[in-house]
PDB file of C-alpha atoms in Angstrom:
ATOM      1  CA  UNK A 982     -27.882 148.370  16.850  1.00 84.00           C
ATOM      2  CA  UNK A 983     -27.244 152.097  16.869  1.00 86.00           C
ATOM      3  CA  UNK A 984     -28.414 152.346  20.476  1.00 88.00           C
ATOM      4  CA  UNK A 985     -25.961 149.603  21.432  1.00 85.00           C
ATOM      5  CA  UNK A 986     -23.157 151.410  19.617  1.00 84.00           C
ATOM      6  CA  UNK A 987     -23.891 154.733  21.295  1.00 84.00           C
ATOM      7  CA  UNK A 988     -24.227 153.134  24.738  1.00 84.00           C
ATOM      8  CA  UNK A 989     -21.147 150.910  24.508  1.00 82.00           C
ATOM      9  CA  UNK A 990     -18.097 151.679  26.626  1.00 78.00           C
ATOM     10  CA  UNK A 991     -14.477 150.571  26.488  1.00 78.00           C
ATOM     11  CA  UNK A 992     -13.488 147.731  26.026  1.00 79.00           C
ATOM     12  CA  UNK A 993     -16.928 146.835  24.607  1.00 76.00           C
ATOM     13  CA  UNK A 994     -16.684 149.780  22.261  1.00 85.00           C
ATOM     14  CA  UNK A 995     -13.352 148.658  20.845  1.00 89.00           C
ATOM     15  CA  UNK A 996     -14.721 145.193  20.099  1.00 89.00           C
ATOM     16  CA  UNK A 997     -17.858 146.682  18.562  1.00 90.00           C
ATOM     17  CA  UNK A 998     -15.788 149.031  16.398  1.00 93.00           C
ATOM     18  CA  UNK A 999     -13.616 146.142  15.193  1.00 94.00           C
ATOM     19  CA  UNK A1000     -16.760 144.226  14.260  1.00 94.00           C
ATOM     20  CA  UNK A1001     -18.139 147.203  12.339  1.00 96.00           C
ATOM     21  CA  UNK A1002     -14.909 147.736  10.416  1.00 96.00           C
ATOM     22  CA  UNK A1003     -14.508 144.060   9.554  1.00 97.00           C
ATOM     23  CA  UNK A1004     -18.090 143.935   8.202  1.00 97.00           C
ATOM     24  CA  UNK A1005     -18.203 147.397   6.618  1.00 97.00           C
ATOM     25  CA  UNK A1006     -18.973 146.187   3.089  1.00 97.00           C
ATOM     26  CA  UNK A1007     -21.690 143.838   4.326  1.00 98.00           C
ATOM     27  CA  UNK A1008     -23.301 146.601   6.395  1.00 98.00           C
ATOM     28  CA  UNK A1009     -23.054 149.050   3.490  1.00 98.00           C
ATOM     29  CA  UNK A1010     -24.947 146.697   1.167  1.00 98.00           C
ATOM     30  CA  UNK A1011     -27.755 145.999   3.632  1.00 98.00           C
ATOM     31  CA  UNK A1012     -31.221 147.445   3.129  1.00 97.00           C
ATOM     32  CA  UNK A1013     -31.295 148.782   6.692  1.00 96.00           C
ATOM     33  CA  UNK A1014     -27.734 148.328   7.910  1.00 97.00           C
ATOM     34  CA  UNK A1015     -26.499 150.982   5.480  1.00 97.00           C
ATOM     35  CA  UNK A1016     -28.373 153.536   7.602  1.00 97.00           C
ATOM     36  CA  UNK A1017     -26.584 152.227  10.684  1.00 96.00           C
ATOM     37  CA  UNK A1018     -23.220 152.614   8.974  1.00 97.00           C
ATOM     38  CA  UNK A1019     -24.061 156.163   7.895  1.00 97.00           C
ATOM     39  CA  UNK A1020     -24.921 157.038  11.495  1.00 95.00           C
ATOM     40  CA  UNK A1021     -21.661 155.508  12.704  1.00 95.00           C
ATOM     41  CA  UNK A1022     -19.871 157.724  10.188  1.00 95.00           C
ATOM     42  CA  UNK A1023     -21.493 160.724  11.860  1.00 93.00           C
ATOM     43  CA  UNK A1024     -21.237 159.657  15.516  1.00 91.00           C
ATOM     44  CA  UNK A1025     -18.206 157.390  15.703  1.00 91.00           C
ATOM     45  CA  UNK A1026     -14.724 158.323  16.809  1.00 91.00           C
ATOM     46  CA  UNK A1027     -12.422 159.954  14.288  1.00 93.00           C
ATOM     47  CA  UNK A1028     -10.391 156.753  14.058  1.00 95.00           C
ATOM     48  CA  UNK A1029     -13.479 154.636  13.415  1.00 95.00           C
ATOM     49  CA  UNK A1030     -14.670 157.054  10.738  1.00 96.00           C
ATOM     50  CA  UNK A1031     -11.251 156.905   9.070  1.00 96.00           C
ATOM     51  CA  UNK A1032     -11.211 153.099   9.186  1.00 97.00           C
ATOM     52  CA  UNK A1033     -14.672 152.824   7.626  1.00 97.00           C
ATOM     53  CA  UNK A1034     -13.929 155.454   4.995  1.00 97.00           C
ATOM     54  CA  UNK A1035     -10.671 153.722   4.129  1.00 96.00           C
ATOM     55  CA  UNK A1036     -12.427 150.377   3.813  1.00 96.00           C
ATOM     56  CA  UNK A1037     -15.110 151.868   1.548  1.00 96.00           C
ATOM     57  CA  UNK A1038     -12.918 154.051  -0.662  1.00 93.00           C
ATOM     58  CA  UNK A1039      -9.998 151.648  -0.985  1.00 93.00           C
ATOM     59  CA  UNK A1040     -10.831 148.501  -2.902  1.00 90.00           C
ATOM     60  CA  UNK A1041     -14.619 148.610  -2.510  1.00 96.00           C
ATOM     61  CA  UNK A1042     -15.507 151.932  -4.118  1.00 96.00           C
ATOM     62  CA  UNK A1043     -16.777 150.550  -7.436  1.00 97.00           C
ATOM     63  CA  UNK A1044     -18.662 147.634  -5.898  1.00 97.00           C
ATOM     64  CA  UNK A1045     -20.416 149.839  -3.363  1.00 98.00           C
ATOM     65  CA  UNK A1046     -21.028 152.714  -5.793  1.00 97.00           C
ATOM     66  CA  UNK A1047     -22.957 150.353  -8.043  1.00 98.00           C
ATOM     67  CA  UNK A1048     -24.950 148.869  -5.162  1.00 98.00           C
ATOM     68  CA  UNK A1049     -28.401 150.316  -4.445  1.00 97.00           C
ATOM     69  CA  UNK A1050     -27.716 150.694  -0.717  1.00 98.00           C
ATOM     70  CA  UNK A1051     -23.936 150.859  -0.726  1.00 98.00           C
ATOM     71  CA  UNK A1052     -23.977 153.989  -2.864  1.00 98.00           C
ATOM     72  CA  UNK A1053     -25.473 155.899   0.078  1.00 98.00           C
ATOM     73  CA  UNK A1054     -22.529 154.891   2.267  1.00 98.00           C
ATOM     74  CA  UNK A1055     -20.060 155.916  -0.447  1.00 98.00           C
ATOM     75  CA  UNK A1056     -21.748 159.306  -0.588  1.00 97.00           C
ATOM     76  CA  UNK A1057     -21.539 159.629   3.220  1.00 97.00           C
ATOM     77  CA  UNK A1058     -17.812 158.837   3.074  1.00 96.00           C
ATOM     78  CA  UNK A1059     -17.204 161.489   0.427  1.00 95.00           C
ATOM     79  CA  UNK A1060     -19.210 164.044   2.399  1.00 93.00           C
ATOM     80  CA  UNK A1061     -17.170 163.183   5.476  1.00 89.00           C
ATOM     81  CA  UNK A1062     -13.858 163.693   3.706  1.00 86.00           C
ATOM     82  CA  UNK A1063     -14.955 166.992   2.176  1.00 75.00           C
TER      83      UNK A1063
END
């Protein structure tokens, strides 16, 4: 999935980004998809990173912090925001 994300171009990229943001919590909780989301937080556009971080830290922070895999994404969001 990461290869598809990196290789996608507009307007594909916009649709892909919307999909990622709308499924952020699901991806964060996944055994393997949490790694994908962490990579997107490193490689994605500033706007995409902000959207994901906002989704994680606003309303889903406790749920994801307590989740075995989601906690890694929470950490990545905090590292991103400094």
